[in-house]
XYZ file of C-alpha atoms in Angstrom:
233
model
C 63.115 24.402 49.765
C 59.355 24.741 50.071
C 57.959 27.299 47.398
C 54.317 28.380 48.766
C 52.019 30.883 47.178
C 50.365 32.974 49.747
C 46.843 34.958 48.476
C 45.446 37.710 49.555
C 42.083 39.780 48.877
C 41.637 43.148 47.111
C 38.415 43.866 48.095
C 38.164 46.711 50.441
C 34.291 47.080 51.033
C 32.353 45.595 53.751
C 28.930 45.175 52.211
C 27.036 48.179 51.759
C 27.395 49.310 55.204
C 30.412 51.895 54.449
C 32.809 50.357 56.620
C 36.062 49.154 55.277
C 37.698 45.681 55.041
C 40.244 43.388 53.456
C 42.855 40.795 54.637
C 42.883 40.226 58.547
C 46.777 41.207 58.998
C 47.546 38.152 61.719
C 46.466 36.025 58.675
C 49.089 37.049 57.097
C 52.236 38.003 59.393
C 51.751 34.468 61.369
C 51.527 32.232 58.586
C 54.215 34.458 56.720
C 56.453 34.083 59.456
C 55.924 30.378 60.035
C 57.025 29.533 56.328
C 59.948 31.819 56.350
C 61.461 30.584 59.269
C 61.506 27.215 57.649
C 63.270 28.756 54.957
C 60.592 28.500 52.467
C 60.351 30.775 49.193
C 56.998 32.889 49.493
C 55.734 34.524 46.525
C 52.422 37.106 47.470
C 49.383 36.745 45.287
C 45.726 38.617 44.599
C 43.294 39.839 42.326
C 44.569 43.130 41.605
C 48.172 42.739 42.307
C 50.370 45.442 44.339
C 49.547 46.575 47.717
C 45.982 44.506 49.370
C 43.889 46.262 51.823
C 44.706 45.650 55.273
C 41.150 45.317 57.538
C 41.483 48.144 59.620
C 40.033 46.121 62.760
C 42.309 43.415 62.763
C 45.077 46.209 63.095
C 43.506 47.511 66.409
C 45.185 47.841 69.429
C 43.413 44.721 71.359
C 44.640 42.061 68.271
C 47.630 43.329 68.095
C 50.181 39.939 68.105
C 53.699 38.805 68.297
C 53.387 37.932 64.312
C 51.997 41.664 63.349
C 54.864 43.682 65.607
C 57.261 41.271 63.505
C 56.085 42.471 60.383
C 55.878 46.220 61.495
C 59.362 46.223 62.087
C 60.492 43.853 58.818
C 60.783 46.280 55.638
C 61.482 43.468 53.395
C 58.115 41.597 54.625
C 56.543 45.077 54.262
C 57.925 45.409 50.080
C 56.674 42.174 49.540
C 53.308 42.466 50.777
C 53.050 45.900 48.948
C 53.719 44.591 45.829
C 51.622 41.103 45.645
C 51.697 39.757 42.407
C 48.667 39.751 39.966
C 46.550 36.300 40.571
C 45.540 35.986 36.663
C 49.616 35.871 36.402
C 50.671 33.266 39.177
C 50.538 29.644 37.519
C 50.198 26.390 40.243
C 53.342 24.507 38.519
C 55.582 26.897 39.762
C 54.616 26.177 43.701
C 54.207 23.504 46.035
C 51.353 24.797 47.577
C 48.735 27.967 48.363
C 48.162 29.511 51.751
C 44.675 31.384 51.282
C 44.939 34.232 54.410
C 40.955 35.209 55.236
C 39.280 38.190 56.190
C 36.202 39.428 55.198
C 37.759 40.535 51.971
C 37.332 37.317 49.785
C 34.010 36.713 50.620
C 33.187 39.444 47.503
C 36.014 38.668 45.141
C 37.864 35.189 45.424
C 34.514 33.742 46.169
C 33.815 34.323 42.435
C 37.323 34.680 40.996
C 37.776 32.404 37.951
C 41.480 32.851 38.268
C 41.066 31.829 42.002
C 38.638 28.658 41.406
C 40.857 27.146 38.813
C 44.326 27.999 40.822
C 42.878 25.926 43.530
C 41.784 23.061 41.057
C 45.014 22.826 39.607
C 47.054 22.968 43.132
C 44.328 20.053 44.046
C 44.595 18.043 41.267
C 48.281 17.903 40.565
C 48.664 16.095 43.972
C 49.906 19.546 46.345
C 48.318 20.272 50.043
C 45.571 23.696 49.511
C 45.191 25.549 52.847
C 42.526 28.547 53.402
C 42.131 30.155 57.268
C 39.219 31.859 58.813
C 37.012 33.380 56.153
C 39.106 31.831 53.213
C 37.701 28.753 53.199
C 34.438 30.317 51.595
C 36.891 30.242 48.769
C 35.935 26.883 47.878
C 32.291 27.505 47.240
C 33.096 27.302 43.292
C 35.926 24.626 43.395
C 35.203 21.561 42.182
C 37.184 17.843 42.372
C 36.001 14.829 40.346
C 32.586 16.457 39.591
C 31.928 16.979 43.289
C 32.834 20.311 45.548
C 36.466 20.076 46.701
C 35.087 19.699 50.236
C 32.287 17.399 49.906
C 32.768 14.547 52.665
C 35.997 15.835 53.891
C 36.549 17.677 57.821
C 36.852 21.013 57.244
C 36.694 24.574 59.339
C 35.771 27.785 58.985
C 34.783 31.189 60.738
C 31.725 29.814 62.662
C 28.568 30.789 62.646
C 28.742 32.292 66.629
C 32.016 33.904 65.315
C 30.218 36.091 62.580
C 27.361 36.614 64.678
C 29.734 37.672 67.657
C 31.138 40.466 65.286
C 27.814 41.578 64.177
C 28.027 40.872 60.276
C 25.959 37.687 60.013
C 23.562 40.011 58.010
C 26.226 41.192 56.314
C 28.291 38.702 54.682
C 27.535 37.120 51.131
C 27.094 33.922 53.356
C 28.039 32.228 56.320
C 31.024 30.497 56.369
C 29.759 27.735 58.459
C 27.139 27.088 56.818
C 28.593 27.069 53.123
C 30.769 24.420 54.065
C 28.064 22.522 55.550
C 25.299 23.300 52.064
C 28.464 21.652 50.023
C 29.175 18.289 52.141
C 31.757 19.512 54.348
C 31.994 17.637 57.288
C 31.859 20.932 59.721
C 33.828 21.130 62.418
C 35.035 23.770 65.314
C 36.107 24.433 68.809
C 35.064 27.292 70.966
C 35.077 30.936 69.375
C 38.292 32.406 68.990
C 40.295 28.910 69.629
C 43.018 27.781 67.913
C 41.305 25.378 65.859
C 42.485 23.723 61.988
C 41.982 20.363 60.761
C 44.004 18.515 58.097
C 41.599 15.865 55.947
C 44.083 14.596 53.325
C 45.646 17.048 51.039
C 42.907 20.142 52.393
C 44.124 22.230 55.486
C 41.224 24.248 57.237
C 41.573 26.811 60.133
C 38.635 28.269 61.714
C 39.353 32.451 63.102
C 42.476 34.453 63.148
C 44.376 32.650 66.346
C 43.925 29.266 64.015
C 46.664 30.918 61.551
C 49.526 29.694 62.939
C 48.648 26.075 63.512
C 47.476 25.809 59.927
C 50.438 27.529 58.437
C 52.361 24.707 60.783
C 50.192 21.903 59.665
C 51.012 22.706 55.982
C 54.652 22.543 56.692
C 54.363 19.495 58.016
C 52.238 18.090 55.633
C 55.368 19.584 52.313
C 57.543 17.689 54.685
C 55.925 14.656 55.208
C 55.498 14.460 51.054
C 58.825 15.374 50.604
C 59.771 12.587 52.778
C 58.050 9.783 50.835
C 59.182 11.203 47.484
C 62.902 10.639 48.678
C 62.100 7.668 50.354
């Protein structure tokens, strides 16, 4: 049985612009629901532990999904989410891999999260798949492997540049997605907006917007089984 580490933002604040923010909640519910019916153990992680801000726009009425009704009807997924544990407490030997759900949230504090950078690191460098979705990949921006950023010269994906601007915060944002993975040697890649769209380049699992969650969630699995398969071989 798979044990994966989901995390989640804390940050609530959207800029300077008063509007609020967090975790996009089909980040979440899809990818949680994807590992669960596979019968994997999922532990909930962020900065400040217990209950992480939900964005209030991904819960509108026109993104409302299959995945979110799920969880609005699922108590138990509903405990777990509001009690996530604290990050600076979760240690990478204990799972086989980390889900990273975006948002606008960790833009502002797993960007810069020492916790985060070095949870990443050690997932990477112990030999287990890392996976970040729509605005999560920004996570790497710190994360290092072999003196180089994790990305550098591998595919990757992200919320794209025509996504942000679409959504009117391209003047809002620390950065741009996009282009951050570009700036570190990211080979950049992406389909149309809003596509389902994630790329696997060795043990790193990209997706680029919310409707990507699913596929990357699935490409993880396959990717635990896959190992798990030549370690029993």
């Amino acid at each position: 049985m798979s044990k994966i580490l989901m995390v989640l933002t804390s940050h609530d604040r959207l800029g300077d612009i008063g509007r609020k923010t967090g975790f996009w909640l089909e980040e979440f519910a899809a990818p949680y629901y994807v590992f669960k019916d596979a019968g994997a153990q999922i532990a909930v992680a962020s900065p400040k532990g217990g209950q992480p801000p939900i964005d209030p726009k991904s819960d509108e009425p026109g993104n409302q999904t299959p995945a979110m009704e799920r969880f609005k009807r699922d108590g138990d997924a509903q405990s777990v989410l509001a009690a996530t544990m604290r990050l600076d407490t979760v240690d990478a030997e204990d799972f086989d891999t980390v889900f990273y759900s975006g948002g606008h949230g960790p833009m502002w504090d797993l960007v810069e999260d020492r916790k985060s950078i070095s949870l990443i690191e050690d997932f990477y460098n112990a030999g287990k798949p890392v996976a970040a979705v729509c605005h999560a990949p920004a996570v790497f921006h710190h994360v290092t492997h072999n003196g180089q950023p994790l990305v550098n010269g591998k595919r990757v994906t992200g919320f794209a540049n025509s996504e942000e601007e679409a959504v009117q915060l391209t003047k809002v944002v620390p950065f741009l997605v996009e282009d951050d993975l570009k700036a570190l040697g990211g080979r950049y890649e992406k389909a149309e907006d809003w596509a389902s769209f994630s790329i696997v380049d060795g043990r790193l699992i990209t997706g680029q917007n919310p409707a990507s969650s699913t596929a990357a969630a699935q490409s993880l699995l396959r990717l635990l089984e896959n190992e798990y398969e030549l370690s029993n071989a």
